[in-house]
């Protein structure tokens, strides 16, 4: 941890008004741009830095994930996402993110066994579910129930105990598919399915979602491999909105279950994890290949708030490497399920072709992101669109918890507390008239009732 080289290198910032200069240290990681350490700037120059949306602000030091957005590179612990998606399964990637190395056979066996034996949830949680309306969005349920886990697993909420941190991490990875499947079953009025230990992680999740007590469920290996790949592709993505939310929540010492619930809330937004749901809605709205140009024009129109969902990314200014793997996987799954002629896939392929040749998208470097094809796969597997972000949350849980663990174990960790540029009133005197006004409103309400 903290293999940062503070080379004998500084940058000097000069205030053009006063001519006063501040020397700021430059930090060097292993790859990627250097980082200017601005921590001393307030003390030296009585100034804050301003970066809404944190586009150029490093909030932590991390060894987990590296993204080169210009080249379209994504590495987890140094391994490329393409190689991990091809050669690993999800639990190996989870182990890698959590522990820094791919597991050997013994380590893998122990990890799989531990995850498998943590998949059940406290039986009382099923009663908790029943308090929700049947038509509640599964993300609303997942957010609430994940936060509630801290009320069920007190023995793994002491963040200062490494053993409890490990147990909480494993519980979250193991239980998230169970909770997600329960949210789904609840929304369609079917009984909950218990996990089955003979199945692997992806198969087990599919079983909990799609089996019914009246019939046996036989997992299709192509389908469960696709599910596993989707989870790998969503496992971690550096300091995105939901991960930063988890870190910020955790920086105050909140327990890991509460922090992951915060991450789920952040993921829900359509600019983040909600985009795969939005992609399908958009493709359905387009309806036919002949309407694509109309929607492209809408996306380009400055006066129209419509955006091409599944296109563009804060960091990738090139093809999102996860989208390449996802596109291949979409073709494999649709072929296996005999759905090659799926109208949404046709629209998606054509839309991608047209957008990639359009000057607007080229000049703004807007390429398909991971969400562009993931929705098509999930829809073909039988998931309703409302479950798409829930599936994203299952995969991302391992990234969130690994980032949270890294933060807790980092000696420079301190509570996250950004500053601001205040543009409100300067100090004002409380007006006596306003008190009189308040009193008269109160009297009026009192008489009215
Ligand atoms: N369609 C049309 N125009 C777009 C799109 C899009 N999908 N995305 C960005 N633009 C345009 C913006 O209008 C803006 O134009 P301007 O410079 O003329 O004002 C320019 O490109 C830059 O866009 P920003 O919103 O400033 O870029 P930012 O980095 O803040 O946003 C984001 C990235 C939120 C992902 C954006 O591209 C978007 O809304 N995409 C659609 C939603 C989506 O697919 N989200 C999933 C992201 S991946 C994930 O979370 C797993």
PDB file of N, CA and C in Angstrom, residues 395-427:
ATOM      1  N   UNK A 395     -22.456  -7.667  -9.369  1.00  0.00           N
ATOM      2  CA  UNK A 395     -21.064  -7.690  -9.822  1.00  0.00           C
ATOM      3  C   UNK A 395     -20.218  -6.649  -9.112  1.00  0.00           C
ATOM      4  N   UNK A 396     -20.752  -5.444  -8.971  1.00  0.00           N
ATOM      5  CA  UNK A 396     -19.969  -4.330  -8.429  1.00  0.00           C
ATOM      6  C   UNK A 396     -19.725  -4.447  -6.922  1.00  0.00           C
ATOM      7  N   UNK A 397     -20.524  -5.272  -6.242  1.00  0.00           N
ATOM      8  CA  UNK A 397     -20.344  -5.404  -4.788  1.00  0.00           C
ATOM      9  C   UNK A 397     -18.900  -5.754  -4.443  1.00  0.00           C
ATOM     10  N   UNK A 398     -18.289  -6.624  -5.259  1.00  0.00           N
ATOM     11  CA  UNK A 398     -16.912  -7.014  -4.937  1.00  0.00           C
ATOM     12  C   UNK A 398     -15.950  -5.827  -5.089  1.00  0.00           C
ATOM     13  N   UNK A 399     -16.199  -4.991  -6.098  1.00  0.00           N
ATOM     14  CA  UNK A 399     -15.358  -3.797  -6.266  1.00  0.00           C
ATOM     15  C   UNK A 399     -15.559  -2.840  -5.104  1.00  0.00           C
ATOM     16  N   UNK A 400     -16.819  -2.610  -4.763  1.00  0.00           N
ATOM     17  CA  UNK A 400     -17.116  -1.683  -3.661  1.00  0.00           C
ATOM     18  C   UNK A 400     -16.426  -2.125  -2.368  1.00  0.00           C
ATOM     19  N   UNK A 401     -16.572  -3.434  -2.079  1.00  0.00           N
ATOM     20  CA  UNK A 401     -16.067  -3.900  -0.787  1.00  0.00           C
ATOM     21  C   UNK A 401     -14.530  -3.944  -0.789  1.00  0.00           C
ATOM     22  N   UNK A 402     -13.946  -4.223  -1.962  1.00  0.00           N
ATOM     23  CA  UNK A 402     -12.473  -4.227  -2.041  1.00  0.00           C
ATOM     24  C   UNK A 402     -11.946  -2.803  -1.878  1.00  0.00           C
ATOM     25  N   UNK A 403     -12.637  -1.839  -2.475  1.00  0.00           N
ATOM     26  CA  UNK A 403     -12.222  -0.432  -2.356  1.00  0.00           C
ATOM     27  C   UNK A 403     -12.407   0.057  -0.917  1.00  0.00           C
ATOM     28  N   UNK A 404     -13.514  -0.363  -0.311  1.00  0.00           N
ATOM     29  CA  UNK A 404     -13.778   0.019   1.084  1.00  0.00           C
ATOM     30  C   UNK A 404     -12.672  -0.527   1.992  1.00  0.00           C
ATOM     31  N   UNK A 405     -12.323  -1.818   1.763  1.00  0.00           N
ATOM     32  CA  UNK A 405     -11.290  -2.481   2.580  1.00  0.00           C
ATOM     33  C   UNK A 405      -9.948  -1.763   2.388  1.00  0.00           C
ATOM     34  N   UNK A 406      -9.631  -1.455   1.133  1.00  0.00           N
ATOM     35  CA  UNK A 406      -8.368  -0.763   0.852  1.00  0.00           C
ATOM     36  C   UNK A 406      -8.322   0.577   1.590  1.00  0.00           C
ATOM     37  N   UNK A 407      -9.464   1.269   1.594  1.00  0.00           N
ATOM     38  CA  UNK A 407      -9.513   2.576   2.255  1.00  0.00           C
ATOM     39  C   UNK A 407      -9.306   2.434   3.770  1.00  0.00           C
ATOM     40  N   UNK A 408     -10.012   1.460   4.361  1.00  0.00           N
ATOM     41  CA  UNK A 408      -9.901   1.286   5.819  1.00  0.00           C
ATOM     42  C   UNK A 408      -8.461   0.929   6.198  1.00  0.00           C
ATOM     43  N   UNK A 409      -7.784   0.153   5.328  1.00  0.00           N
ATOM     44  CA  UNK A 409      -6.432  -0.299   5.652  1.00  0.00           C
ATOM     45  C   UNK A 409      -5.358   0.727   5.289  1.00  0.00           C
ATOM     46  N   UNK A 410      -5.767   1.831   4.678  1.00  0.00           N
ATOM     47  CA  UNK A 410      -4.809   2.857   4.255  1.00  0.00           C
ATOM     48  C   UNK A 410      -4.528   3.812   5.422  1.00  0.00           C
ATOM     49  N   UNK A 411      -3.263   3.920   5.842  1.00  0.00           N
ATOM     50  CA  UNK A 411      -2.979   4.798   6.998  1.00  0.00           C
ATOM     51  C   UNK A 411      -3.354   6.261   6.751  1.00  0.00           C
ATOM     52  N   UNK A 412      -3.432   6.704   5.483  1.00  0.00           N
ATOM     53  CA  UNK A 412      -3.778   8.131   5.284  1.00  0.00           C
ATOM     54  C   UNK A 412      -5.295   8.365   5.226  1.00  0.00           C
ATOM     55  N   UNK A 413      -6.072   7.302   5.463  1.00  0.00           N
ATOM     56  CA  UNK A 413      -7.525   7.455   5.409  1.00  0.00           C
ATOM     57  C   UNK A 413      -8.024   8.467   6.443  1.00  0.00           C
ATOM     58  N   UNK A 414      -8.811   9.410   5.995  1.00  0.00           N
ATOM     59  CA  UNK A 414      -9.469  10.342   6.921  1.00  0.00           C
ATOM     60  C   UNK A 414     -10.871  10.638   6.393  1.00  0.00           C
ATOM     61  N   UNK A 415     -11.707  11.175   7.223  1.00  0.00           N
ATOM     62  CA  UNK A 415     -13.091  11.415   6.799  1.00  0.00           C
ATOM     63  C   UNK A 415     -13.116  12.313   5.547  1.00  0.00           C
ATOM     64  N   UNK A 416     -13.949  11.946   4.575  1.00  0.00           N
ATOM     65  CA  UNK A 416     -14.070  12.728   3.345  1.00  0.00           C
ATOM     66  C   UNK A 416     -14.863  13.997   3.636  1.00  0.00           C
ATOM     67  N   UNK A 417     -14.321  15.126   3.288  1.00  0.00           N
ATOM     68  CA  UNK A 417     -15.000  16.386   3.625  1.00  0.00           C
ATOM     69  C   UNK A 417     -14.586  17.439   2.607  1.00  0.00           C
ATOM     70  N   UNK A 418     -15.283  17.469   1.418  1.00  0.00           N
ATOM     71  CA  UNK A 418     -14.912  18.479   0.414  1.00  0.00           C
ATOM     72  C   UNK A 418     -15.220  19.894   0.903  1.00  0.00           C
ATOM     73  N   UNK A 419     -14.628  20.889   0.276  1.00  0.00           N
ATOM     74  CA  UNK A 419     -14.917  22.283   0.592  1.00  0.00           C
ATOM     75  C   UNK A 419     -15.771  22.872  -0.529  1.00  0.00           C
ATOM     76  N   UNK A 420     -16.007  24.149  -0.517  1.00  0.00           N
ATOM     77  CA  UNK A 420     -16.918  24.755  -1.489  1.00  0.00           C
ATOM     78  C   UNK A 420     -16.513  26.192  -1.795  1.00  0.00           C
ATOM     79  N   UNK A 421     -17.096  26.724  -2.867  1.00  0.00           N
ATOM     80  CA  UNK A 421     -16.981  28.157  -3.145  1.00  0.00           C
ATOM     81  C   UNK A 421     -18.337  28.735  -2.751  1.00  0.00           C
ATOM     82  N   UNK A 422     -18.382  29.501  -1.652  1.00  0.00           N
ATOM     83  CA  UNK A 422     -19.662  29.992  -1.144  1.00  0.00           C
ATOM     84  C   UNK A 422     -20.103  31.237  -1.909  1.00  0.00           C
ATOM     85  N   UNK A 423     -21.338  31.230  -2.429  1.00  0.00           N
ATOM     86  CA  UNK A 423     -21.835  32.398  -3.165  1.00  0.00           C
ATOM     87  C   UNK A 423     -23.153  32.907  -2.574  1.00  0.00           C
ATOM     88  N   UNK A 424     -23.447  32.460  -1.353  1.00  0.00           N
ATOM     89  CA  UNK A 424     -24.695  32.902  -0.708  1.00  0.00           C
ATOM     90  C   UNK A 424     -24.521  34.270  -0.061  1.00  0.00           C
ATOM     91  N   UNK A 425     -25.524  34.661   0.735  1.00  0.00           N
ATOM     92  CA  UNK A 425     -25.461  35.954   1.432  1.00  0.00           C
ATOM     93  C   UNK A 425     -24.262  36.018   2.352  1.00  0.00           C
ATOM     94  N   UNK A 426     -23.745  37.234   2.523  1.00  0.00           N
ATOM     95  CA  UNK A 426     -22.787  37.456   3.608  1.00  0.00           C
ATOM     96  C   UNK A 426     -23.624  37.570   4.870  1.00  0.00           C
ATOM     97  N   UNK A 427     -23.026  37.792   5.972  1.00  0.00           N
ATOM     98  CA  UNK A 427     -23.742  37.829   7.238  1.00  0.00           C
ATOM     99  C   UNK A 427     -24.914  38.836   7.180  1.00  0.00           C
TER     100      UNK A 427
END
